[in-house]
PDB file of C-alpha atoms in Angstrom:
ATOM      1  CA  MET A  59     -19.550 -18.550  11.010  1.00 91.00           C
ATOM      2  CA  THR A  60     -19.810 -20.864   7.870  1.00 96.00           C
ATOM      3  CA  LEU A  61     -22.790 -20.265   5.869  1.00 97.00           C
ATOM      4  CA  LEU A  62     -22.119 -22.900   2.994  1.00 98.00           C
ATOM      5  CA  SER A  63     -19.380 -25.670   2.486  1.00 98.00           C
ATOM      6  CA  THR A  64     -18.461 -28.218   0.220  1.00 98.00           C
ATOM      7  CA  LYS A  65     -16.222 -31.502   0.612  1.00 98.00           C
ATOM      8  CA  GLY A  66     -14.696 -33.342  -2.400  1.00 98.00           C
ATOM      9  CA  LEU A  67     -17.532 -31.726  -4.595  1.00 98.00           C
ATOM     10  CA  SER A  68     -17.327 -33.030  -8.062  1.00 98.00           C
ATOM     11  CA  ARG A  69     -19.227 -33.124 -11.292  1.00 97.00           C
ATOM     12  CA  ASN A  70     -18.276 -35.131 -14.358  1.00 96.00           C
ATOM     13  CA  PHE A  71     -19.800 -34.938 -18.010  1.00 93.00           C
ATOM     14  CA  GLY A  72     -18.554 -38.301 -19.452  1.00 89.00           C
ATOM     15  CA  GLY A  73     -14.844 -38.024 -19.417  1.00 88.00           C
ATOM     16  CA  LEU A  74     -14.967 -34.165 -18.587  1.00 92.00           C
ATOM     17  CA  LYS A  75     -14.110 -33.234 -15.148  1.00 94.00           C
ATOM     18  CA  ALA A  76     -16.027 -30.028 -14.851  1.00 96.00           C
ATOM     19  CA  VAL A  77     -15.866 -29.857 -11.198  1.00 97.00           C
ATOM     20  CA  HIS A  78     -13.289 -31.808  -9.599  1.00 97.00           C
ATOM     21  CA  ASN A  79     -12.682 -32.534  -5.588  1.00 97.00           C
ATOM     22  CA  VAL A  80     -13.694 -28.981  -4.438  1.00 98.00           C
ATOM     23  CA  ASP A  81     -13.559 -28.216  -0.870  1.00 98.00           C
ATOM     24  CA  PHE A  82     -15.084 -24.668  -0.293  1.00 98.00           C
ATOM     25  CA  GLU A  83     -16.083 -22.423   2.437  1.00 97.00           C
ATOM     26  CA  LEU A  84     -18.370 -19.304   2.357  1.00 97.00           C
ATOM     27  CA  GLN A  85     -18.661 -17.232   5.592  1.00 96.00           C
ATOM     28  CA  VAL A  86     -21.892 -15.484   6.521  1.00 96.00           C
ATOM     29  CA  GLY A  87     -21.648 -11.712   5.409  1.00 94.00           C
ATOM     30  CA  GLU A  88     -18.944 -12.183   2.998  1.00 96.00           C
ATOM     31  CA  ILE A  89     -18.688 -10.955  -0.435  1.00 97.00           C
ATOM     32  CA  ARG A  90     -16.686 -14.111  -2.460  1.00 98.00           C
ATOM     33  CA  ALA A  91     -16.125 -13.654  -5.976  1.00 97.00           C
ATOM     34  CA  ILE A  92     -15.200 -16.838  -8.177  1.00 96.00           C
ATOM     35  CA  ILE A  93     -12.954 -15.863 -11.347  1.00 95.00           C
ATOM     36  CA  GLY A  94     -11.353 -18.313 -13.892  1.00 93.00           C
ATOM     37  CA  PRO A  95     -10.650 -18.781 -17.677  1.00 92.00           C
ATOM     38  CA  ASN A  96     -13.507 -19.914 -19.660  1.00 89.00           C
ATOM     39  CA  GLY A  97     -14.166 -23.446 -19.128  1.00 90.00           C
ATOM     40  CA  ALA A  98     -13.039 -23.361 -15.723  1.00 93.00           C
ATOM     41  CA  GLY A  99     -16.126 -24.751 -14.285  1.00 94.00           C
ATOM     42  CA  LYS A 100     -17.234 -21.765 -12.373  1.00 94.00           C
ATOM     43  CA  THR A 101     -21.121 -21.945 -13.640  1.00 91.00           C
ATOM     44  CA  THR A 102     -21.004 -25.801 -13.052  1.00 95.00           C
ATOM     45  CA  PHE A 103     -20.070 -25.278  -9.488  1.00 96.00           C
ATOM     46  CA  VAL A 104     -22.827 -22.775  -8.447  1.00 94.00           C
ATOM     47  CA  SER A 105     -25.454 -24.889 -10.098  1.00 94.00           C
ATOM     48  CA  LEU A 106     -24.196 -27.542  -7.994  1.00 96.00           C
ATOM     49  CA  LEU A 107     -24.796 -25.168  -4.921  1.00 96.00           C
ATOM     50  CA  SER A 108     -27.921 -24.080  -5.905  1.00 94.00           C
ATOM     51  CA  GLY A 109     -29.001 -27.714  -6.973  1.00 95.00           C
ATOM     52  CA  ARG A 110     -29.815 -26.974 -10.394  1.00 92.00           C
ATOM     53  CA  ILE A 111     -27.509 -30.164 -11.034  1.00 94.00           C
ATOM     54  CA  ALA A 112     -26.570 -33.051  -9.002  1.00 96.00           C
ATOM     55  CA  PRO A 113     -23.070 -33.892  -7.978  1.00 97.00           C
ATOM     56  CA  SER A 114     -21.127 -37.096  -9.259  1.00 97.00           C
ATOM     57  CA  LYS A 115     -19.610 -37.070  -5.797  1.00 97.00           C
ATOM     58  CA  GLY A 116     -18.971 -35.051  -2.759  1.00 98.00           C
ATOM     59  CA  SER A 117     -21.447 -33.013  -0.392  1.00 98.00           C
ATOM     60  CA  VAL A 118     -22.753 -29.665   0.087  1.00 98.00           C
ATOM     61  CA  GLU A 119     -23.821 -28.260   3.413  1.00 98.00           C
ATOM     62  CA  PHE A 120     -25.646 -24.981   4.085  1.00 97.00           C
ATOM     63  CA  LEU A 121     -26.014 -23.822   7.651  1.00 95.00           C
ATOM     64  CA  GLY A 122     -24.588 -26.963   8.885  1.00 94.00           C
ATOM     65  CA  ARG A 123     -27.160 -29.020   7.017  1.00 96.00           C
ATOM     66  CA  ASP A 124     -26.475 -31.537   4.076  1.00 97.00           C
ATOM     67  CA  ILE A 125     -28.391 -30.260   1.232  1.00 97.00           C
ATOM     68  CA  THR A 126     -26.318 -32.289  -1.358  1.00 97.00           C
ATOM     69  CA  ARG A 127     -29.702 -34.236  -2.531  1.00 95.00           C
ATOM     70  CA  GLU A 128     -32.097 -31.477  -2.318  1.00 95.00           C
ATOM     71  CA  PRO A 129     -33.639 -30.020  -5.501  1.00 94.00           C
ATOM     72  CA  ALA A 130     -33.249 -26.146  -6.128  1.00 92.00           C
ATOM     73  CA  PHE A 131     -36.617 -25.300  -5.164  1.00 89.00           C
ATOM     74  CA  LYS A 132     -35.775 -26.675  -1.741  1.00 91.00           C
ATOM     75  CA  ARG A 133     -32.857 -24.680  -1.759  1.00 92.00           C
ATOM     76  CA  VAL A 134     -34.754 -21.564  -2.391  1.00 89.00           C
ATOM     77  CA  ARG A 135     -37.011 -22.060   0.330  1.00 86.00           C
ATOM     78  CA  GLN A 136     -34.069 -22.430   2.626  1.00 90.00           C
ATOM     79  CA  GLY A 137     -32.520 -19.014   1.434  1.00 91.00           C
ATOM     80  CA  ILE A 138     -30.544 -19.568  -1.626  1.00 93.00           C
ATOM     81  CA  ALA A 139     -31.136 -17.548  -4.669  1.00 90.00           C
ATOM     82  CA  TYR A 140     -29.489 -17.813  -7.896  1.00 88.00           C
ATOM     83  CA  THR A 141     -29.288 -15.265 -10.913  1.00 81.00           C
ATOM     84  CA  PHE A 142     -28.396 -16.894 -14.190  1.00 62.00           C
ATOM     85  CA  GLN A 143     -25.522 -16.059 -16.563  1.00 51.00           C
ATOM     86  CA  ILE A 144     -28.074 -16.258 -19.441  1.00 50.00           C
ATOM     87  CA  THR A 145     -31.431 -14.194 -18.401  1.00 61.00           C
ATOM     88  CA  SER A 146     -34.172 -16.131 -17.042  1.00 72.00           C
ATOM     89  CA  VAL A 147     -37.254 -13.999 -16.840  1.00 85.00           C
ATOM     90  CA  TYR A 148     -40.734 -14.105 -17.990  1.00 87.00           C
ATOM     91  CA  PHE A 149     -40.759 -12.294 -21.037  1.00 91.00           C
ATOM     92  CA  LYS A 150     -44.481 -12.047 -21.410  1.00 92.00           C
ATOM     93  CA  LEU A 151     -45.021 -10.589 -17.881  1.00 94.00           C
ATOM     94  CA  SER A 152     -44.147  -7.322 -16.657  1.00 95.00           C
ATOM     95  CA  ALA A 153     -41.192  -6.643 -14.445  1.00 95.00           C
ATOM     96  CA  TYR A 154     -43.764  -6.224 -11.587  1.00 94.00           C
ATOM     97  CA  GLU A 155     -45.354  -9.410 -12.102  1.00 92.00           C
ATOM     98  CA  ASN A 156     -41.835 -11.146 -12.428  1.00 92.00           C
ATOM     99  CA  VAL A 157     -40.767  -9.831  -9.129  1.00 93.00           C
ATOM    100  CA  ALA A 158     -44.297 -10.755  -7.540  1.00 91.00           C
ATOM    101  CA  LEU A 159     -43.614 -14.407  -8.393  1.00 88.00           C
ATOM    102  CA  SER A 160     -40.378 -14.030  -6.236  1.00 86.00           C
ATOM    103  CA  ALA A 161     -42.321 -12.293  -3.608  1.00 87.00           C
ATOM    104  CA  GLN A 162     -44.958 -14.524  -3.464  1.00 83.00           C
ATOM    105  CA  SER A 163     -42.775 -17.661  -3.012  1.00 76.00           C
ATOM    106  CA  ALA A 164     -40.776 -15.912  -0.297  1.00 73.00           C
ATOM    107  CA  LEU A 165     -44.137 -15.401   1.802  1.00 73.00           C
ATOM    108  CA  THR A 166     -45.200 -19.093   1.369  1.00 64.00           C
ATOM    109  CA  ARG A 167     -41.655 -19.959   2.538  1.00 59.00           C
ATOM    110  CA  ALA A 168     -42.401 -17.744   5.510  1.00 53.00           C
ATOM    111  CA  LYS A 169     -45.235 -19.744   6.193  1.00 55.00           C
ATOM    112  CA  VAL A 170     -47.648 -16.955   5.803  1.00 53.00           C
ATOM    113  CA  PRO A 171     -51.148 -18.558   5.283  1.00 52.00           C
ATOM    114  CA  PHE A 172     -52.103 -18.459   1.719  1.00 49.00           C
ATOM    115  CA  ALA A 173     -55.484 -16.579   2.586  1.00 42.00           C
ATOM    116  CA  ARG A 174     -53.194 -13.748   4.196  1.00 49.00           C
ATOM    117  CA  LEU A 175     -51.056 -13.458   1.266  1.00 49.00           C
ATOM    118  CA  HIS A 176     -52.709  -9.864   0.241  1.00 57.00           C
ATOM    119  CA  SER A 177     -51.525  -7.993  -2.530  1.00 72.00           C
ATOM    120  CA  GLU A 178     -50.583  -4.982  -0.248  1.00 77.00           C
ATOM    121  CA  GLN A 179     -47.865  -7.615   1.266  1.00 81.00           C
ATOM    122  CA  ILE A 180     -46.701  -8.504  -2.152  1.00 87.00           C
ATOM    123  CA  ALA A 181     -46.431  -4.968  -3.573  1.00 88.00           C
ATOM    124  CA  GLU A 182     -44.469  -4.068  -0.596  1.00 89.00           C
ATOM    125  CA  ARG A 183     -41.760  -6.568  -1.348  1.00 89.00           C
ATOM    126  CA  VAL A 184     -42.035  -5.720  -5.119  1.00 93.00           C
ATOM    127  CA  ASP A 185     -41.659  -2.220  -4.872  1.00 94.00           C
ATOM    128  CA  PHE A 186     -38.664  -2.375  -2.649  1.00 91.00           C
ATOM    129  CA  ALA A 187     -37.005  -4.869  -4.809  1.00 93.00           C
ATOM    130  CA  LEU A 188     -37.703  -2.558  -8.077  1.00 95.00           C
ATOM    131  CA  ARG A 189     -36.462   0.451  -6.144  1.00 92.00           C
ATOM    132  CA  ARG A 190     -33.102  -1.209  -5.124  1.00 89.00           C
ATOM    133  CA  VAL A 191     -32.160  -2.253  -8.625  1.00 89.00           C
ATOM    134  CA  GLY A 192     -33.221   0.920  -9.992  1.00 89.00           C
ATOM    135  CA  LEU A 193     -36.291  -0.458 -12.212  1.00 93.00           C
ATOM    136  CA  GLN A 194     -39.303   1.290 -10.285  1.00 94.00           C
ATOM    137  CA  ASP A 195     -40.094   3.230 -13.543  1.00 95.00           C
ATOM    138  CA  ARG A 196     -40.289   0.111 -15.658  1.00 96.00           C
ATOM    139  CA  ALA A 197     -42.402  -1.671 -13.475  1.00 95.00           C
ATOM    140  CA  ALA A 198     -45.323  -1.958 -16.028  1.00 96.00           C
ATOM    141  CA  ALA A 199     -42.996  -2.858 -18.757  1.00 96.00           C
ATOM    142  CA  ARG A 200     -42.824  -6.367 -20.175  1.00 96.00           C
ATOM    143  CA  ALA A 201     -39.878  -8.156 -19.230  1.00 94.00           C
ATOM    144  CA  GLY A 202     -39.188  -8.904 -22.851  1.00 93.00           C
ATOM    145  CA  GLU A 203     -39.222  -5.505 -23.790  1.00 94.00           C
ATOM    146  CA  LEU A 204     -36.534  -4.553 -21.432  1.00 92.00           C
ATOM    147  CA  SER A 205     -32.921  -3.918 -22.606  1.00 88.00           C
ATOM    148  CA  TYR A 206     -30.602  -6.838 -21.784  1.00 84.00           C
ATOM    149  CA  GLY A 207     -28.873  -5.054 -18.995  1.00 83.00           C
ATOM    150  CA  HIS A 208     -31.975  -4.146 -17.629  1.00 88.00           C
ATOM    151  CA  GLN A 209     -33.130  -7.799 -17.924  1.00 88.00           C
ATOM    152  CA  ARG A 210     -30.088  -8.633 -15.668  1.00 85.00           C
ATOM    153  CA  LEU A 211     -31.119  -6.055 -13.055  1.00 88.00           C
ATOM    154  CA  LEU A 212     -34.996  -7.717 -13.066  1.00 91.00           C
ATOM    155  CA  GLU A 213     -33.190 -11.061 -12.064  1.00 89.00           C
ATOM    156  CA  VAL A 214     -31.568  -9.531  -9.273  1.00 88.00           C
ATOM    157  CA  ALA A 215     -34.535  -7.662  -8.092  1.00 91.00           C
ATOM    158  CA  MET A 216     -36.196 -11.194  -8.427  1.00 91.00           C
ATOM    159  CA  GLY A 217     -33.696 -12.535  -6.184  1.00 88.00           C
ATOM    160  CA  LEU A 218     -34.019  -9.665  -3.731  1.00 90.00           C
ATOM    161  CA  ALA A 219     -37.568 -10.580  -3.341  1.00 89.00           C
ATOM    162  CA  LEU A 220     -36.975 -13.528  -2.164  1.00 88.00           C
ATOM    163  CA  GLU A 221     -34.898 -12.274   0.959  1.00 87.00           C
ATOM    164  CA  PRO A 222     -32.120 -14.732   0.553  1.00 91.00           C
ATOM    165  CA  LYS A 223     -29.684 -15.442   2.961  1.00 94.00           C
ATOM    166  CA  LEU A 224     -27.331 -16.230  -0.045  1.00 96.00           C
ATOM    167  CA  LEU A 225     -27.429 -14.507  -3.177  1.00 94.00           C
ATOM    168  CA  ILE A 226     -25.346 -16.248  -6.108  1.00 94.00           C
ATOM    169  CA  LEU A 227     -25.067 -13.734  -8.967  1.00 92.00           C
ATOM    170  CA  ASP A 228     -23.420 -15.326 -12.250  1.00 88.00           C
ATOM    171  CA  GLU A 229     -22.088 -12.661 -14.605  1.00 87.00           C
ATOM    172  CA  PRO A 230     -24.395  -9.854 -13.279  1.00 86.00           C
ATOM    173  CA  THR A 231     -22.650  -7.070 -15.101  1.00 87.00           C
ATOM    174  CA  GLN A 232     -22.894  -8.682 -18.266  1.00 82.00           C
ATOM    175  CA  GLY A 233     -24.844  -6.044 -20.732  1.00 77.00           C
ATOM    176  CA  LEU A 234     -24.538  -3.289 -18.337  1.00 81.00           C
ATOM    177  CA  SER A 235     -23.639   0.468 -19.189  1.00 85.00           C
ATOM    178  CA  ASP A 236     -20.445   1.833 -17.011  1.00 88.00           C
ATOM    179  CA  GLY A 237     -23.014   4.083 -15.170  1.00 86.00           C
ATOM    180  CA  GLU A 238     -25.391   0.827 -14.512  1.00 85.00           C
ATOM    181  CA  ILE A 239     -22.072  -1.183 -13.255  1.00 89.00           C
ATOM    182  CA  GLU A 240     -21.228   1.636 -10.847  1.00 90.00           C
ATOM    183  CA  ASN A 241     -24.804   1.527  -9.487  1.00 86.00           C
ATOM    184  CA  PHE A 242     -24.719  -2.034  -9.214  1.00 87.00           C
ATOM    185  CA  CYS A 243     -21.450  -2.216  -7.361  1.00 91.00           C
ATOM    186  CA  ALA A 244     -23.318  -0.058  -4.764  1.00 90.00           C
ATOM    187  CA  LEU A 245     -26.180  -2.006  -4.705  1.00 88.00           C
ATOM    188  CA  VAL A 246     -24.125  -5.092  -3.986  1.00 91.00           C
ATOM    189  CA  ARG A 247     -22.637  -3.626  -0.904  1.00 92.00           C
ATOM    190  CA  GLU A 248     -25.938  -2.453   0.250  1.00 89.00           C
ATOM    191  CA  ILE A 249     -27.339  -6.215   0.019  1.00 89.00           C
ATOM    192  CA  ALA A 250     -24.183  -7.504   1.809  1.00 92.00           C
ATOM    193  CA  GLU A 251     -25.572  -5.921   4.759  1.00 91.00           C
ATOM    194  CA  THR A 252     -28.182  -8.515   5.000  1.00 89.00           C
ATOM    195  CA  ALA A 253     -27.137 -11.421   2.766  1.00 93.00           C
ATOM    196  CA  THR A 254     -24.148 -13.330   1.635  1.00 97.00           C
ATOM    197  CA  ILE A 255     -22.718 -12.680  -1.898  1.00 96.00           C
ATOM    198  CA  LEU A 256     -21.193 -15.248  -4.263  1.00 97.00           C
ATOM    199  CA  LEU A 257     -20.275 -13.688  -7.477  1.00 94.00           C
ATOM    200  CA  ILE A 258     -18.995 -15.006 -10.663  1.00 94.00           C
ATOM    201  CA  GLU A 259     -17.712 -12.236 -12.727  1.00 91.00           C
ATOM    202  CA  HIS A 260     -15.296 -11.517 -15.575  1.00 89.00           C
ATOM    203  CA  ASN A 261     -15.092  -7.861 -14.896  1.00 91.00           C
ATOM    204  CA  MET A 262     -11.783  -7.581 -12.869  1.00 92.00           C
ATOM    205  CA  PRO A 263     -12.341  -3.987 -11.840  1.00 93.00           C
ATOM    206  CA  VAL A 264     -15.423  -5.092 -10.178  1.00 94.00           C
ATOM    207  CA  VAL A 265     -14.351  -8.083  -8.636  1.00 95.00           C
ATOM    208  CA  MET A 266     -11.163  -6.145  -7.135  1.00 94.00           C
ATOM    209  CA  GLN A 267     -13.588  -3.642  -5.597  1.00 93.00           C
ATOM    210  CA  LEU A 268     -16.267  -5.728  -4.418  1.00 95.00           C
ATOM    211  CA  ALA A 269     -14.847  -9.025  -3.364  1.00 97.00           C
ATOM    212  CA  ASP A 270     -13.467  -9.708   0.309  1.00 96.00           C
ATOM    213  CA  THR A 271     -12.076 -12.966  -0.790  1.00 97.00           C
ATOM    214  CA  ILE A 272     -11.442 -14.258  -4.403  1.00 97.00           C
ATOM    215  CA  THR A 273     -11.668 -18.009  -5.354  1.00 97.00           C
ATOM    216  CA  VAL A 274      -9.920 -18.927  -8.870  1.00 96.00           C
ATOM    217  CA  LEU A 275     -10.974 -22.021 -10.609  1.00 96.00           C
ATOM    218  CA  ASN A 276      -9.068 -23.530 -13.384  1.00 95.00           C
ATOM    219  CA  ALA A 277     -10.030 -26.955 -15.049  1.00 93.00           C
ATOM    220  CA  GLY A 278     -12.608 -27.551 -12.442  1.00 95.00           C
ATOM    221  CA  GLU A 279     -10.244 -27.135  -9.469  1.00 96.00           C
ATOM    222  CA  ILE A 280      -9.475 -24.272  -7.014  1.00 97.00           C
ATOM    223  CA  LEU A 281      -6.228 -22.929  -8.192  1.00 96.00           C
ATOM    224  CA  ALA A 282      -6.176 -20.135  -5.238  1.00 96.00           C
ATOM    225  CA  SER A 283      -7.995 -18.302  -2.648  1.00 96.00           C
ATOM    226  CA  GLY A 284      -7.012 -15.330  -0.824  1.00 96.00           C
ATOM    227  CA  THR A 285      -7.724 -11.158  -0.707  1.00 96.00           C
ATOM    228  CA  PRO A 286      -7.783  -9.208  -3.947  1.00 95.00           C
ATOM    229  CA  GLU A 287      -4.194  -8.151  -3.347  1.00 96.00           C
ATOM    230  CA  ALA A 288      -2.942 -11.720  -3.028  1.00 96.00           C
ATOM    231  CA  ILE A 289      -4.826 -12.948  -5.906  1.00 95.00           C
ATOM    232  CA  ARG A 290      -3.562 -10.467  -8.139  1.00 92.00           C
ATOM    233  CA  ALA A 291      -0.046 -10.982  -6.932  1.00 93.00           C
ATOM    234  CA  ASN A 292      -0.155 -14.754  -7.564  1.00 94.00           C
ATOM    235  CA  PRO A 293       2.106 -16.045  -9.982  1.00 93.00           C
ATOM    236  CA  ALA A 294       0.099 -19.054 -10.888  1.00 92.00           C
ATOM    237  CA  VAL A 295      -3.079 -17.199 -11.154  1.00 92.00           C
ATOM    238  CA  GLN A 296      -1.256 -14.548 -13.417  1.00 90.00           C
ATOM    239  CA  ALA A 297      -0.276 -17.391 -15.977  1.00 89.00           C
ATOM    240  CA  ALA A 298      -3.496 -19.109 -15.777  1.00 83.00           C
ATOM    241  CA  TYR A 299      -5.861 -16.169 -15.987  1.00 84.00           C
ATOM    242  CA  LEU A 300      -4.905 -12.402 -15.042  1.00 71.00           C
ATOM    243  CA  GLY A 301      -1.990 -11.948 -17.401  1.00 65.00           C
ATOM    244  CA  SER A 302       1.326 -10.467 -15.979  1.00 48.00           C
TER     245      SER A 302
END
């Protein structure tokens, strides 16, 4: 079943074609990786999917519904969560409070009456999300005092608290130690049991072990798409990105 698709999706910045005429399909339950050289249009592409920027032309559908002109907050309510390439947390709030904001948003989306948004309901979701990313012992710490790697994991916890249908992760292993990366890979596999994952990642060992399918962007266009084995062996991908 197709979860998300685009047709002719494009975004221009002046004369620069950051994303050009992209047709793309993402299936329910899939772990899809997007790779490509710097400047290939990866972050612009997922920003179009999440509604953070508007397309110059083309369309985006989510669960068969056209969401091309819907803003990011409405897409979040439909189940699209996006963690940023550069951390986007509330530095003066605690880790717990950051995740609680997402948990409250999810309960609101589920149409739980405001009067019933008891702290116990929110606490349950927050505790669950923090445990999944391994930050339960840092719940009281201010987000700004966490290491960069832990801020990345906090953002993932905020995404999980939204209970998304689609979780978009932009460079999630950046700043993580080898041990944290190993734990992160296990986490992604766990998340994929209940949500679809779209992953932008430069760490190729992570991509190769996690992705069901890899899509390669180059100069704003899809260069290739296929299994990790097919992508590794693709001469065009080797020339543009992977090397020989």
